[in-house]
Coordinates of C-alpha atoms and ligand atoms in Angstrom, one line a residue:
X226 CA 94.9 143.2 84.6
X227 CA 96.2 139.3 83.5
X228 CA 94.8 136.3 86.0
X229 CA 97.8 135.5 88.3
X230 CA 99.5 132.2 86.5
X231 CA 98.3 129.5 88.7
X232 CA 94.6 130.2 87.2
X233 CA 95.3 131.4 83.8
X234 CA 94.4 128.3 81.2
X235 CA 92.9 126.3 84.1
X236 CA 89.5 126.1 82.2
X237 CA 91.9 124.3 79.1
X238 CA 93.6 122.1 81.0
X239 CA 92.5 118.8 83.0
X240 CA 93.8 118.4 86.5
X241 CA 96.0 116.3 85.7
X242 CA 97.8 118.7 83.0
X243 CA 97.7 121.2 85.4
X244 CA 99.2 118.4 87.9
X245 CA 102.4 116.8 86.1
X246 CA 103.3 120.3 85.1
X247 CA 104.2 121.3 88.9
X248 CA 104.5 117.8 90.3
X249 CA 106.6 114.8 89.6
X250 CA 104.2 112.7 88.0
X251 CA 101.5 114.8 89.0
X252 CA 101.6 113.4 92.7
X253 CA 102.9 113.4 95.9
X254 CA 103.4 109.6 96.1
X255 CA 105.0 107.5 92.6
X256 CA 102.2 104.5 93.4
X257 CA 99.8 107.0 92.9
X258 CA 100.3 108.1 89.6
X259 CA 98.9 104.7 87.6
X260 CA 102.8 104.2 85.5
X261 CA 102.2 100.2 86.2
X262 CA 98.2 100.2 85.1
X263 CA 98.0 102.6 82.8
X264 CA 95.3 104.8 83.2
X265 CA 94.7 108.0 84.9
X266 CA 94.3 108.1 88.6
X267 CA 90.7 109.8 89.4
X268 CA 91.2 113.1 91.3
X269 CA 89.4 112.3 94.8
X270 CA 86.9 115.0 95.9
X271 CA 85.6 113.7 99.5
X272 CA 85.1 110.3 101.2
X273 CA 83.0 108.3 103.5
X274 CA 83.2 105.2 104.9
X275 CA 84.5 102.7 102.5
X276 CA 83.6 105.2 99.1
X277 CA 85.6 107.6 97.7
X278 CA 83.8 110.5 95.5
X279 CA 85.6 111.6 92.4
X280 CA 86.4 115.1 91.2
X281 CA 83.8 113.9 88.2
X282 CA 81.1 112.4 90.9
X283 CA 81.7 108.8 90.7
X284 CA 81.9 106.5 93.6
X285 CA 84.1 104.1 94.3
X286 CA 84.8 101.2 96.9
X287 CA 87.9 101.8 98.3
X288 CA 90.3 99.0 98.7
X289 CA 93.6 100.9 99.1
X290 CA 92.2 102.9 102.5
X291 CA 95.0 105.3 102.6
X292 CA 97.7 102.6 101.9
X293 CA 96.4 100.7 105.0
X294 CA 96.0 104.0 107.2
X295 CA 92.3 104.1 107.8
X296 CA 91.0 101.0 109.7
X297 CA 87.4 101.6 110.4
X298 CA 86.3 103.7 107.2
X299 CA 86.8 106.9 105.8
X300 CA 85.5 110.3 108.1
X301 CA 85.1 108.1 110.9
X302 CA 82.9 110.9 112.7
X303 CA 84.5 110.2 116.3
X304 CA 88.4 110.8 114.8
X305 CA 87.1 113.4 112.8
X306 CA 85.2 115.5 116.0
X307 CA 88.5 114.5 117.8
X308 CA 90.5 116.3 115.1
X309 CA 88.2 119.3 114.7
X310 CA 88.6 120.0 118.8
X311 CA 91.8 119.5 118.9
X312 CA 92.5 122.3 115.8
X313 CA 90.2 124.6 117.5
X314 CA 92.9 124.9 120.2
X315 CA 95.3 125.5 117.9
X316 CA 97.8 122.9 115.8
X317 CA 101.2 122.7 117.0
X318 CA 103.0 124.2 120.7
X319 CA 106.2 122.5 120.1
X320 CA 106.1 122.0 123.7
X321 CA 104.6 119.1 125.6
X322 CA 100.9 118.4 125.8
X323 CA 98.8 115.9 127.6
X324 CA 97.4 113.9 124.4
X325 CA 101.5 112.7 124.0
X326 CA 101.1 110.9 127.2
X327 CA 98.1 109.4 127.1
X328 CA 99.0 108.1 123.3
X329 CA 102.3 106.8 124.1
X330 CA 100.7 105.1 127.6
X331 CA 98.2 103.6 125.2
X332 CA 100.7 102.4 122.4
X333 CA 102.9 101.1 125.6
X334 CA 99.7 98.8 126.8
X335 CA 98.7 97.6 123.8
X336 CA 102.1 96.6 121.7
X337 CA 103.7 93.9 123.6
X338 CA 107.3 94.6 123.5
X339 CA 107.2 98.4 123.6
X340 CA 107.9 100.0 127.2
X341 CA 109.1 103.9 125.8
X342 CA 107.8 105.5 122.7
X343 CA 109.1 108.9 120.5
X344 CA 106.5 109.9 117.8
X345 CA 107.6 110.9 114.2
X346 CA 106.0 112.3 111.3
X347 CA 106.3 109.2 109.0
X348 CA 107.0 105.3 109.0
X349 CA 110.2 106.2 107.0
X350 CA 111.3 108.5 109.8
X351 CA 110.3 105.7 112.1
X352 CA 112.7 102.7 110.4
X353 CA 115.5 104.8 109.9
X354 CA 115.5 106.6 113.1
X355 CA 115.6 102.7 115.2
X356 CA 118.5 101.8 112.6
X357 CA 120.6 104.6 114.2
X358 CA 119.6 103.4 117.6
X359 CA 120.4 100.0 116.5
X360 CA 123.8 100.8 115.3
X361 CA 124.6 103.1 118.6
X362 CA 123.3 100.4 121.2
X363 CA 125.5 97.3 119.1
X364 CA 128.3 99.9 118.3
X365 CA 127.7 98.0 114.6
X366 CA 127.2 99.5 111.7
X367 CA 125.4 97.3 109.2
X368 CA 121.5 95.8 108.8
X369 CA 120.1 93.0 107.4
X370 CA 116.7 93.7 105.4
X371 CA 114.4 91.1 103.4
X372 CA 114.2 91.1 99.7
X373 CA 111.0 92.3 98.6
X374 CA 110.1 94.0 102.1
X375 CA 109.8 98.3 102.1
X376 CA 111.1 100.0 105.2
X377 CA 110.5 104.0 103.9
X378 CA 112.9 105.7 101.1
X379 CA 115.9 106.0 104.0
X380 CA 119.1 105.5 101.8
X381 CA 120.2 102.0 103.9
X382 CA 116.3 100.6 103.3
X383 CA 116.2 101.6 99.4
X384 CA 117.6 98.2 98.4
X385 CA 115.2 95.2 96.8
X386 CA 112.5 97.0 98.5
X387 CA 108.8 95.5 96.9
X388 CA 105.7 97.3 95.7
X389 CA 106.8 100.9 94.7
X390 CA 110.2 99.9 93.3
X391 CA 109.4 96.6 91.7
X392 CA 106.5 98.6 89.9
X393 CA 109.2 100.8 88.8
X394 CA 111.4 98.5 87.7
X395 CA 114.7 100.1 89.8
X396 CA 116.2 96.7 91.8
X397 CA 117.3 100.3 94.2
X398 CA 117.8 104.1 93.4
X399 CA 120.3 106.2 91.7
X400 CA 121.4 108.9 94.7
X401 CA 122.1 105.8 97.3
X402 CA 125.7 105.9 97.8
X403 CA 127.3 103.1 97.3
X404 CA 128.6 102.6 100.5
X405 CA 125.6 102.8 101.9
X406 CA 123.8 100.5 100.3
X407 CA 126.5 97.7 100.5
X408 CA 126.0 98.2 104.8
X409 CA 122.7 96.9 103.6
X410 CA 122.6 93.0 103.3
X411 CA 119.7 91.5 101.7
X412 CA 118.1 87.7 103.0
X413 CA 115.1 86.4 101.6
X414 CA 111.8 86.0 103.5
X415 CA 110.6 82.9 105.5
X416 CA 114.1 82.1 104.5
X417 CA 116.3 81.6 108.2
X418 CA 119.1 80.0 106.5
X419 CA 119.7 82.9 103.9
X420 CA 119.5 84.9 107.5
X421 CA 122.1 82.9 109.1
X422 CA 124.5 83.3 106.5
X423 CA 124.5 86.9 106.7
X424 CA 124.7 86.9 110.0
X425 CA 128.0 88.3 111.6
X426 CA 128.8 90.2 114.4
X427 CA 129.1 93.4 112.0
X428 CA 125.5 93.6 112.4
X429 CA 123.4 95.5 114.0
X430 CA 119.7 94.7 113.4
X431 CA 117.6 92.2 111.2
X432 CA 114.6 94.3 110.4
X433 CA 111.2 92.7 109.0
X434 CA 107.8 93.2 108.0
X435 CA 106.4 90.5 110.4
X436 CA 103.5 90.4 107.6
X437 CA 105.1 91.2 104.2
X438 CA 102.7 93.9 103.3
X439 CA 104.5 95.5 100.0
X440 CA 104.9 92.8 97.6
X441 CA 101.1 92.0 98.1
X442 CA 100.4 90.5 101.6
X443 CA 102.5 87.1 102.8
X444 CA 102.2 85.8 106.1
X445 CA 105.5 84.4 107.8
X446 CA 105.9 80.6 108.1
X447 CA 105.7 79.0 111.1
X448 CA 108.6 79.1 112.7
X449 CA 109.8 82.1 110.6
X450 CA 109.8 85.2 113.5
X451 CA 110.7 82.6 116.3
X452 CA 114.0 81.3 114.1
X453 CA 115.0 85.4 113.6
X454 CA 114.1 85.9 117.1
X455 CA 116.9 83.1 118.0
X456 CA 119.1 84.1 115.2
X457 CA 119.3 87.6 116.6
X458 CA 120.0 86.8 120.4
X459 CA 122.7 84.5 118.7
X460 CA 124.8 86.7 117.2
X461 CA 123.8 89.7 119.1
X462 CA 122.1 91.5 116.5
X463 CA 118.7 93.0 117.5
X464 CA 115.1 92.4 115.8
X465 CA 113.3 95.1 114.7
X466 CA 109.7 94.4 113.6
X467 CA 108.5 97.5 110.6
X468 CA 104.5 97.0 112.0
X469 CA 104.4 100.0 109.8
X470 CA 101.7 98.5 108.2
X471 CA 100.8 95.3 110.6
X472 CA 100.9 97.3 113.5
X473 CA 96.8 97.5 115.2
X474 CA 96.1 96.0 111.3
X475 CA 96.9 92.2 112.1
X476 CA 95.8 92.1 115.8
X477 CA 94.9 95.0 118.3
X478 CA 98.8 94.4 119.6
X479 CA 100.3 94.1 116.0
X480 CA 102.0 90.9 114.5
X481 CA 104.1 90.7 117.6
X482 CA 100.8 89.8 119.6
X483 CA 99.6 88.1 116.6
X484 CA 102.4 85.5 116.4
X485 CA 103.5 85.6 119.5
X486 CA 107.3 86.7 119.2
X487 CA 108.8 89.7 121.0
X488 CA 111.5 92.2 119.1
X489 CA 113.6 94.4 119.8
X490 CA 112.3 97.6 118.4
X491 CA 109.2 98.3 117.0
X492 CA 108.4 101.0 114.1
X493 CA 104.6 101.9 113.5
X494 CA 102.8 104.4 111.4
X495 CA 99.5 104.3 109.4
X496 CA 96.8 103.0 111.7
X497 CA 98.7 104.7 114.8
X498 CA 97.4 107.9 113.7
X499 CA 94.2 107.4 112.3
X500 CA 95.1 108.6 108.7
X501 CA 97.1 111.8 109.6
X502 CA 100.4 112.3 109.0
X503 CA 102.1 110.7 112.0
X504 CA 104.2 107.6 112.6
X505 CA 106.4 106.2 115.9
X506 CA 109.1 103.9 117.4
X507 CA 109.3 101.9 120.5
X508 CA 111.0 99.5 122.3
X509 CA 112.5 97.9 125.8
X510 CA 112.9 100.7 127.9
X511 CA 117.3 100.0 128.1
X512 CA 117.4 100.8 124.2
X513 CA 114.4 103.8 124.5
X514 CA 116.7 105.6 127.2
X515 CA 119.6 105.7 124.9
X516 CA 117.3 108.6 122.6
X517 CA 117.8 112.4 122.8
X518 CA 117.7 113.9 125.6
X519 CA 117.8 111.1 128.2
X520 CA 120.8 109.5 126.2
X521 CA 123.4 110.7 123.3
X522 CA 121.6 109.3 120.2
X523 CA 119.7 112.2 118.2
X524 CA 116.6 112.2 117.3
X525 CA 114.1 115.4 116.8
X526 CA 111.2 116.7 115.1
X527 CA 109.1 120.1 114.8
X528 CA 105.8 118.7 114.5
X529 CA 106.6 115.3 116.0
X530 CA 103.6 114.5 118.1
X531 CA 101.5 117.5 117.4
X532 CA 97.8 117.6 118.6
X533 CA 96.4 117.3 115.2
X534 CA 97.7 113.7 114.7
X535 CA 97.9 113.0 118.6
X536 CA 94.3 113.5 118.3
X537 CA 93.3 111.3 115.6
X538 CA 95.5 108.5 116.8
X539 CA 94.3 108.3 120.4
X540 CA 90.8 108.7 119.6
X541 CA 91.2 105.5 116.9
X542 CA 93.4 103.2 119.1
X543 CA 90.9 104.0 122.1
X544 CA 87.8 102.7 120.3
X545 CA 89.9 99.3 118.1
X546 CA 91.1 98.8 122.5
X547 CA 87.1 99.0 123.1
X548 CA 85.9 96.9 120.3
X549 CA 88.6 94.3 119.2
X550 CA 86.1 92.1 118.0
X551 CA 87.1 93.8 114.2
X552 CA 90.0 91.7 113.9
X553 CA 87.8 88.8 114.0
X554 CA 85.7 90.1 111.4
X555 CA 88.7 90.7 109.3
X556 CA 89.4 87.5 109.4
X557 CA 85.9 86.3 108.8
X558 CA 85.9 88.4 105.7
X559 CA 89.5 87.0 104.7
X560 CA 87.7 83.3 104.3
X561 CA 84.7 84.5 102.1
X562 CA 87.1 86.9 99.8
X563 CA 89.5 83.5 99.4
X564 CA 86.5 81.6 99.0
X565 CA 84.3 83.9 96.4
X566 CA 88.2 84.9 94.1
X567 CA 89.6 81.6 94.4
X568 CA 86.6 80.0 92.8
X569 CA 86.3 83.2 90.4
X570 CA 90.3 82.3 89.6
X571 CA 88.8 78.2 88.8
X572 CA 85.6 79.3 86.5
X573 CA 88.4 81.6 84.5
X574 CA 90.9 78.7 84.5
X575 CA 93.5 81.1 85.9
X576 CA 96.0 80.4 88.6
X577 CA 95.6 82.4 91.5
X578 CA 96.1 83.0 95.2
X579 CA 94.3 84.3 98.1
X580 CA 96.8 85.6 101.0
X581 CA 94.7 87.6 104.2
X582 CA 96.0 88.2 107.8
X583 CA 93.5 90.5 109.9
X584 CA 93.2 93.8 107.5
X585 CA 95.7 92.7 105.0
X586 CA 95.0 91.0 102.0
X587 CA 96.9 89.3 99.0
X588 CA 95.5 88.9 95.9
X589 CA 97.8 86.8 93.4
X590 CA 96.9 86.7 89.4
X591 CA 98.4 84.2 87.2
X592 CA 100.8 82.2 90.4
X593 CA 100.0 79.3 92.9
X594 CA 103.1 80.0 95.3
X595 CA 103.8 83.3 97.1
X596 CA 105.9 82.7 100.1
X597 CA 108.9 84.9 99.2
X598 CA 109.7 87.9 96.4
X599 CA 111.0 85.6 94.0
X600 CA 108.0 83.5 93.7
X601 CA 106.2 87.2 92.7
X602 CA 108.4 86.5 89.1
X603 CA 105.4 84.9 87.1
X604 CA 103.2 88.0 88.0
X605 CA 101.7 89.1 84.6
X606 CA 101.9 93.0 84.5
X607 CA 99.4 92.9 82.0
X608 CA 97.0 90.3 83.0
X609 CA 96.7 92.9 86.3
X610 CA 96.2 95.9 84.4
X611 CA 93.1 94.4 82.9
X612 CA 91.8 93.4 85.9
X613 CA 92.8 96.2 88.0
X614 CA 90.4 98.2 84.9
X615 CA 87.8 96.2 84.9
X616 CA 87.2 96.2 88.7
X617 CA 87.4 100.3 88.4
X618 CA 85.3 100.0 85.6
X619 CA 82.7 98.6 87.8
X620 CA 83.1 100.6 90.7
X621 CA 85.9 99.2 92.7
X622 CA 90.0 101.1 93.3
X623 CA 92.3 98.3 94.0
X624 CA 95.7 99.4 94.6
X625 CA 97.0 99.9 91.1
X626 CA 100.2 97.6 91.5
X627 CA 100.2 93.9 91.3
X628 CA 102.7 94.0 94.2
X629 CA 100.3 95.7 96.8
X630 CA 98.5 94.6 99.6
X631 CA 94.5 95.3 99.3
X632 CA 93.3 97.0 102.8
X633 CA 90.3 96.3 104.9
X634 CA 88.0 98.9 107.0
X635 CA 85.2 98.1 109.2
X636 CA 82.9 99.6 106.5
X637 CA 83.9 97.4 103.8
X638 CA 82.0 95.0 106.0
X639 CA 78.6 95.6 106.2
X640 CA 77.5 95.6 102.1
X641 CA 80.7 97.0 100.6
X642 CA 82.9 94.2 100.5
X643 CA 79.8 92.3 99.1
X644 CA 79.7 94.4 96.5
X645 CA 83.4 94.5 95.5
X646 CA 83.8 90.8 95.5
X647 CA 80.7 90.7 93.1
X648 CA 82.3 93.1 90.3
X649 CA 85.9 91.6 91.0
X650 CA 84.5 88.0 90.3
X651 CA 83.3 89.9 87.5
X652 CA 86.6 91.7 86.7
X653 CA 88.4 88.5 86.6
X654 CA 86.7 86.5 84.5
X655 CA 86.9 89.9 82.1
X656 CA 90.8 89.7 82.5
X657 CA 91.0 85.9 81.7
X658 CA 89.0 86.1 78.6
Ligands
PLP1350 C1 104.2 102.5 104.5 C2 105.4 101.8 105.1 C3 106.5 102.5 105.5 C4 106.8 103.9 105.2 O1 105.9 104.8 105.8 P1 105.8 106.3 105.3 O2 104.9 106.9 106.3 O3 105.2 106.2 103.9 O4 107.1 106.9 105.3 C5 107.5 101.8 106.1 N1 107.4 100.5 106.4 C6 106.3 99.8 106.0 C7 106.2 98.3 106.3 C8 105.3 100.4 105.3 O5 104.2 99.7 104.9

């Protein structure tokens, strides 16, 4: 009798053989795979707090934190207890439940501008589900994006879209019809005149990340959000803000609170469900109405809302609502990482820049400017492998892409973060020399 297939030559074969046999890449995720490092990615076993554990045993401080899902830590034990209950009672009705309401009642008090709110299973089902909304409620058809901003692989978002693609060198992506992607119209960020001129009234949204979080981390200008705000209610276009990634990241209410500037729509993901696979969209209660089945535009998902992630999500947006004082320690941290890498970037004699708003943070090798995508040019692809190497080397997993945002958790705080910034001082001056 022969081993069934799967097993037979496992013993051989490293896991990550075994991996890019059956997967593209040998991941679930292209960022994942190392292509712009080099490298192999480690094979994670378990985490806690702000370590990972490695198939092989090695720890390491965690600085990508589940792409910015995870804001307290890893195995927060409160979200995981909530999770285990809930999956004790089984994981998905596909009828409603009470943990939906109280989740989209706490999303509703906490994000500014959203009065109604439909959950989806990821931030790329989020963006391109308001886009459709968008289009019906303007009876327009196209969108204006930013260069260098990521809004999910929906065909209309898949143009000049940062981190994942620019590590991949594709501008966009084969399989995007053309027509779609010329509906798309590209403007640069903290940019308002590039936005006025393509501004007509064939448009139907200008969507932003209100914090570009996916060609490293840059905050808008003063005056940025406000300008698009006006533009939009101009030419009768509507704002959508991607908190994707801000959202409960930059401030307990998102960038909206944060800066102060009200859109449209709202997609959010990540943080809202406490590292499970859930994402949702909001907005003014006019535009909400006009979803399946209180209006005509559809919209629908199996496991949307199920009590696995509907679990995890209230459970972590109840205790940031208890204790928001975390944002203020983000942004405590924030100074003493600029502080401690931008004098690391001076003893190397290396150009570099410090970007951090809340749990977001920037790190820029080799470039003083980064207030749009094409100031990201003089990145040195190189110059961040052997950093990004000697930092793992040492103990630390940066995001292995010179074009991503670093994360913060509440357990970076006490002693981690310490730690990092000591071996990535370290890891710089080993990439200079
Ligand atoms: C991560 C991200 C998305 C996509 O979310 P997925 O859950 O990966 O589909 C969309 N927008 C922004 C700003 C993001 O950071």
């Amino acid at each position: 009798m022969s081993a069934p297939s799967s097993l037979q030559g496992t013993l051989s074969r490293t896991w990550l053989q075994r991996a890019e046999q059956v997967m593209p890449g040998g991941v679930n995720s292209p960022v994942r795979a190392f292509r712009s490092v080099g490298g192999r990615a480690p094979f994670v076993a378990s985490a806690d707090g702000a370590r990972l554990k490695t198939v092989e045993g090695d720890e390491l401080i965690d600085l990508v934190a589940s792409w910015g899902a995870l804001i307290f830590g890893h195995a927060r034990p409160e979200v995981t207890s909530a999770i285990h209950d809930a999956v004790a009672g089984g994981t998905s009705y596909g009828m409603p439940t009470t943990s939906e309401v109280e989740l989209a009642e706490l999303i509703c008090d906490l994000v500014p501008s959203i009065d109604m709110v439909r959950m989806v299973n990821s931030g790329t089902e989020a963006t391109s589900s308001l886009l459709r909304l968008a289009r019906a409620a303007t009876g327009r058809d196209e969108v204006i994006k930013f260069e260098g901003c990521y809004h999910g692989h929906s065909d209309s978002f898949l143009v000049s879209a940062g981190s994942g693609l620019a590590t991949y060198g594709q501008p966009s992506s084969p399989g995007v019809p053309a027509a779609t992607a010329a509906g798309t119209r590209v403007a640069r960020f903290n940019d308002l005149e590039s936005v006025a001129a393509a501004l007509s009234d064939d448009v139907a949204a200008v969507i932003v990340e209100p914090v570009a979080g996916n060609m490293g981390c840059i905050p808008p200008e003063p005056g940025f959000l406000e300008g698009l705000r006006t533009l939009c209610d101009d030419s009768g276009a509507l704002l959508i803000f991607d908190e994707v990634m801000t959202g409960f990241r930059v401030a307990l209410g998102g960038a909206q609170a944060r800066y102060g500037v009200m859109p449209d729509l709202t997609a959010l993901g990540k943080v809202v469900a406490g590292g499970t696979p859930a994402a949702a969209y909001g907005g003014r209660g006019e535009l909400m109405r006009m979803i399946a089945p209180d209006g005509p535009v559809y919209q629908a998902g199996t496991l949307a809302g199920n009590p696995i992630v509907t679990a995890a999500g209230l459970t972590t947006l109840r205790l940031l609502a208890e204790d928001p004082s975390i944002y203020d320690s983000f942004d405590e941290a924030g100074t003493i990482i600029s502080r401690r890498l931008s004098s690391a970037f001076t003893a190397a004699d290396l150009p570099g820049l410090v970007h951090q708003v809340g749990g977001m943070v920037g790190v820029f090798l080799g470039i003083d400017e980064a207030r749009r995508w094409d100031d990201l040019a003089g990145l040195d692809p190189e110059l961040f492998a052997r950093f990004f190497h000697a930092a793992l080397r040492r103990g630390v997993l940066l995001p292995p892409s010179p074009y991503e945002a670093w994360f913060l958790m509440q357990s970076h705080l006490d002693g981690p973060l310490d730690e990092a910034l000591s071996a990535l001082e370290e890891a710089i001056a080993e990439a200079a020399s």
